[in-house]
């Protein structure tokens, strides 16, 4: 199963989702069953590590964020089984890429918070211009949604 997390810059929310999901896979002994990556719809931060505030907040929860930013490509939509977007704008951008890719776009495209079970929000808010609480809230949302997502995916396998 190949899962791709997508946000705008690929330095805050989607690398955090990737790190949280990888952490859960390791905890549950499922790492070998999944390929996990993240990407941004924008290209400004390509090659950069995750934002240091996002990394610090994740590290405090014992979660590492190893990824470097990259931009999503048309090929990602055939390479991955599931593409999870952080907010409505990411969803619109990925859907328009899928329209461009036509039949080659075989991935399921879903909002990440479709899988949230404790929180009722529909978008993971962009924490980039806010304070530390924003990064903590992103992790709260992602821990909730990633856990339910993995429950569902591992039940299907
Ligand atoms: P992300 O956050 O989409 O969660 O990685 C952002 C990071 C940087 C910018 C926007 C969003 N930016 O405009 O530079």
CSV table of C-alpha atoms and ligand atoms in Angstrom, one decimal:
chain,number,residue,atom,x,y,z
A,1,UNK,CA,0.0,0.0,0.0
A,2,UNK,CA,1.5,3.3,-1.1
A,3,UNK,CA,0.3,6.5,0.7
A,4,UNK,CA,1.2,10.1,-0.2
A,5,UNK,CA,0.4,13.1,2.1
A,6,UNK,CA,0.0,16.4,0.4
A,7,UNK,CA,0.0,20.1,1.6
A,8,UNK,CA,1.0,23.4,0.0
A,9,UNK,CA,4.7,23.8,0.9
A,10,UNK,CA,5.6,20.2,2.0
A,11,UNK,CA,7.5,21.7,5.0
A,12,UNK,CA,4.8,21.7,7.8
A,13,UNK,CA,1.6,19.6,7.5
A,14,UNK,CA,2.4,16.8,5.1
A,15,UNK,CA,5.9,16.0,6.4
A,16,UNK,CA,4.3,15.9,9.8
A,17,UNK,CA,1.5,13.5,8.5
A,18,UNK,CA,4.2,11.4,7.0
A,19,UNK,CA,6.2,11.3,10.2
A,20,UNK,CA,3.2,10.5,12.4
A,21,UNK,CA,2.1,7.7,10.0
A,22,UNK,CA,5.6,6.2,9.9
A,23,UNK,CA,5.7,6.4,13.7
A,24,UNK,CA,2.4,4.5,14.0
A,25,UNK,CA,3.5,1.9,11.4
A,26,UNK,CA,6.7,1.3,13.4
A,27,UNK,CA,4.7,1.0,16.7
A,28,UNK,CA,2.3,-1.5,15.1
A,29,UNK,CA,5.1,-3.5,13.3
A,30,UNK,CA,3.6,-2.7,9.9
A,31,UNK,CA,6.5,-0.7,8.3
A,32,UNK,CA,7.2,-3.3,5.7
A,33,UNK,CA,3.6,-3.2,4.4
A,34,UNK,CA,3.6,0.5,3.4
A,35,UNK,CA,5.4,3.0,1.3
A,36,UNK,CA,4.9,6.5,2.7
A,37,UNK,CA,5.9,9.9,1.2
A,38,UNK,CA,4.8,13.5,1.2
A,39,UNK,CA,4.7,16.3,-1.4
A,40,UNK,CA,3.6,19.9,-1.8
A,41,UNK,CA,1.4,21.4,-4.5
A,42,UNK,CA,3.9,24.4,-4.5
A,43,UNK,CA,7.6,24.4,-5.3
A,44,UNK,CA,9.0,27.2,-3.1
A,45,UNK,CA,10.6,24.9,-0.5
A,46,UNK,CA,11.8,22.0,-2.8
A,47,UNK,CA,14.8,20.3,-1.2
A,48,UNK,CA,14.3,21.8,2.2
A,49,UNK,CA,13.8,19.8,5.5
A,50,UNK,CA,10.6,20.2,7.5
A,51,UNK,CA,10.1,23.6,9.2
A,52,UNK,CA,12.2,23.6,12.4
A,53,UNK,CA,9.1,24.5,14.5
A,54,UNK,CA,7.2,21.5,13.1
A,55,UNK,CA,10.2,19.3,13.7
A,56,UNK,CA,10.6,20.5,17.3
A,57,UNK,CA,6.9,19.9,18.1
A,58,UNK,CA,7.1,16.4,16.5
A,59,UNK,CA,10.3,15.5,18.3
A,60,UNK,CA,8.6,16.4,21.7
A,61,UNK,CA,6.2,13.6,20.9
A,62,UNK,CA,9.0,11.2,20.0
A,63,UNK,CA,8.3,11.6,16.2
A,64,UNK,CA,11.0,12.2,13.6
A,65,UNK,CA,10.3,14.1,10.4
A,66,UNK,CA,13.0,12.9,8.0
A,67,UNK,CA,11.6,14.1,4.7
A,68,UNK,CA,12.9,16.8,2.3
A,69,UNK,CA,10.3,18.9,0.4
A,70,UNK,CA,9.3,18.0,-3.2
A,71,UNK,CA,6.5,19.0,-5.5
A,72,UNK,CA,3.8,16.6,-6.4
A,73,UNK,CA,4.0,15.2,-10.0
A,74,UNK,CA,1.5,13.6,-12.4
A,75,UNK,CA,3.3,10.3,-11.9
A,76,UNK,CA,2.5,10.4,-8.2
A,77,UNK,CA,-1.2,9.9,-9.1
A,78,UNK,CA,-0.5,6.5,-10.7
A,79,UNK,CA,2.4,5.5,-8.4
A,80,UNK,CA,0.4,5.9,-5.1
A,81,UNK,CA,-2.7,4.1,-4.1
A,82,UNK,CA,-4.0,6.9,-1.8
A,83,UNK,CA,-3.3,10.6,-1.8
A,84,UNK,CA,-4.4,12.5,1.4
A,85,UNK,CA,-4.8,16.3,1.3
A,86,UNK,CA,-4.5,18.6,4.2
A,87,UNK,CA,-7.0,21.3,3.2
A,88,UNK,CA,-9.6,22.2,0.5
A,89,UNK,CA,-7.1,24.2,-1.5
A,90,UNK,CA,-4.7,21.2,-1.7
A,91,UNK,CA,-7.7,18.9,-2.6
A,92,UNK,CA,-8.6,21.3,-5.5
A,93,UNK,CA,-5.0,21.4,-6.7
A,94,UNK,CA,-4.6,17.6,-6.6
A,95,UNK,CA,-8.0,17.1,-8.3
A,96,UNK,CA,-7.0,19.4,-11.1
A,97,UNK,CA,-3.7,17.5,-11.6
A,98,UNK,CA,-5.7,14.3,-11.7
A,99,UNK,CA,-8.0,15.8,-14.4
A,100,UNK,CA,-4.8,16.6,-16.4
A,101,UNK,CA,-3.5,13.0,-15.9
A,102,UNK,CA,-6.8,11.5,-17.1
A,103,UNK,CA,-6.9,7.7,-17.0
A,104,UNK,CA,-3.4,7.5,-15.7
A,105,UNK,CA,-4.6,9.0,-12.3
A,106,UNK,CA,-5.5,5.8,-10.5
A,107,UNK,CA,-4.9,7.0,-6.9
A,108,UNK,CA,-7.8,7.6,-4.6
A,109,UNK,CA,-7.7,11.2,-3.5
A,110,UNK,CA,-9.2,12.1,-0.1
A,111,UNK,CA,-9.1,14.8,2.5
A,112,UNK,CA,-6.9,13.7,5.5
A,113,UNK,CA,-9.5,14.7,8.1
A,114,UNK,CA,-12.1,12.4,6.5
A,115,UNK,CA,-10.4,10.0,8.9
A,116,UNK,CA,-10.5,12.1,12.0
A,117,UNK,CA,-12.5,10.5,14.8
A,118,UNK,CA,-12.1,12.9,17.7
A,119,UNK,CA,-11.9,16.2,15.8
A,120,UNK,CA,-14.7,17.5,13.6
A,121,UNK,CA,-12.7,20.0,11.6
A,122,UNK,CA,-12.4,19.4,7.8
A,123,UNK,CA,-9.1,21.2,7.1
A,124,UNK,CA,-5.7,20.9,8.8
A,125,UNK,CA,-4.9,24.6,9.2
A,126,UNK,CA,-1.6,26.0,7.8
A,127,UNK,CA,0.6,26.7,10.9
A,128,UNK,CA,3.3,28.5,9.0
A,129,UNK,CA,2.5,32.1,10.0
A,130,UNK,CA,1.2,31.4,13.4
A,131,UNK,CA,2.6,30.5,16.9
A,132,UNK,CA,3.6,27.3,18.5
A,133,UNK,CA,0.1,26.3,19.4
A,134,UNK,CA,-0.7,25.9,15.7
A,135,UNK,CA,2.0,23.3,15.3
A,136,UNK,CA,0.7,21.4,18.3
A,137,UNK,CA,-2.8,21.5,16.9
A,138,UNK,CA,-1.6,20.2,13.5
A,139,UNK,CA,-0.1,17.2,15.4
A,140,UNK,CA,-3.2,16.6,17.4
A,141,UNK,CA,-5.3,16.5,14.3
A,142,UNK,CA,-2.8,14.3,12.4
A,143,UNK,CA,-2.4,11.8,15.3
A,144,UNK,CA,-6.1,11.4,15.4
A,145,UNK,CA,-6.6,11.0,11.6
A,146,UNK,CA,-3.5,8.8,11.0
A,147,UNK,CA,-4.5,6.4,13.7
A,148,UNK,CA,-8.0,5.9,12.3
A,149,UNK,CA,-6.6,5.7,8.7
A,150,UNK,CA,-4.2,3.0,9.7
A,151,UNK,CA,-6.9,1.1,11.6
A,152,UNK,CA,-8.9,1.1,8.3
A,153,UNK,CA,-6.1,0.2,6.0
A,154,UNK,CA,-4.7,-2.5,8.1
A,155,UNK,CA,-8.1,-4.1,8.5
A,156,UNK,CA,-8.3,-4.2,4.7
A,157,UNK,CA,-4.9,-5.8,4.1
B,1,LIG,P1,2.6,23.6,4.6
B,1,LIG,O1,2.8,25.1,5.2
B,1,LIG,O2,1.8,23.7,3.4
B,1,LIG,O3,1.9,22.9,5.7
B,1,LIG,O4,4.0,23.1,4.3
B,1,LIG,C1,3.3,26.1,4.4
B,1,LIG,C2,4.7,26.4,4.4
B,1,LIG,C3,5.2,27.5,3.7
B,1,LIG,C4,4.3,28.2,2.9
B,1,LIG,C5,3.0,27.9,2.9
B,1,LIG,C6,2.5,26.9,3.6
B,1,LIG,N1,4.8,29.3,2.2
B,1,LIG,O5,4.0,30.0,1.6
B,1,LIG,O6,6.0,29.5,2.1
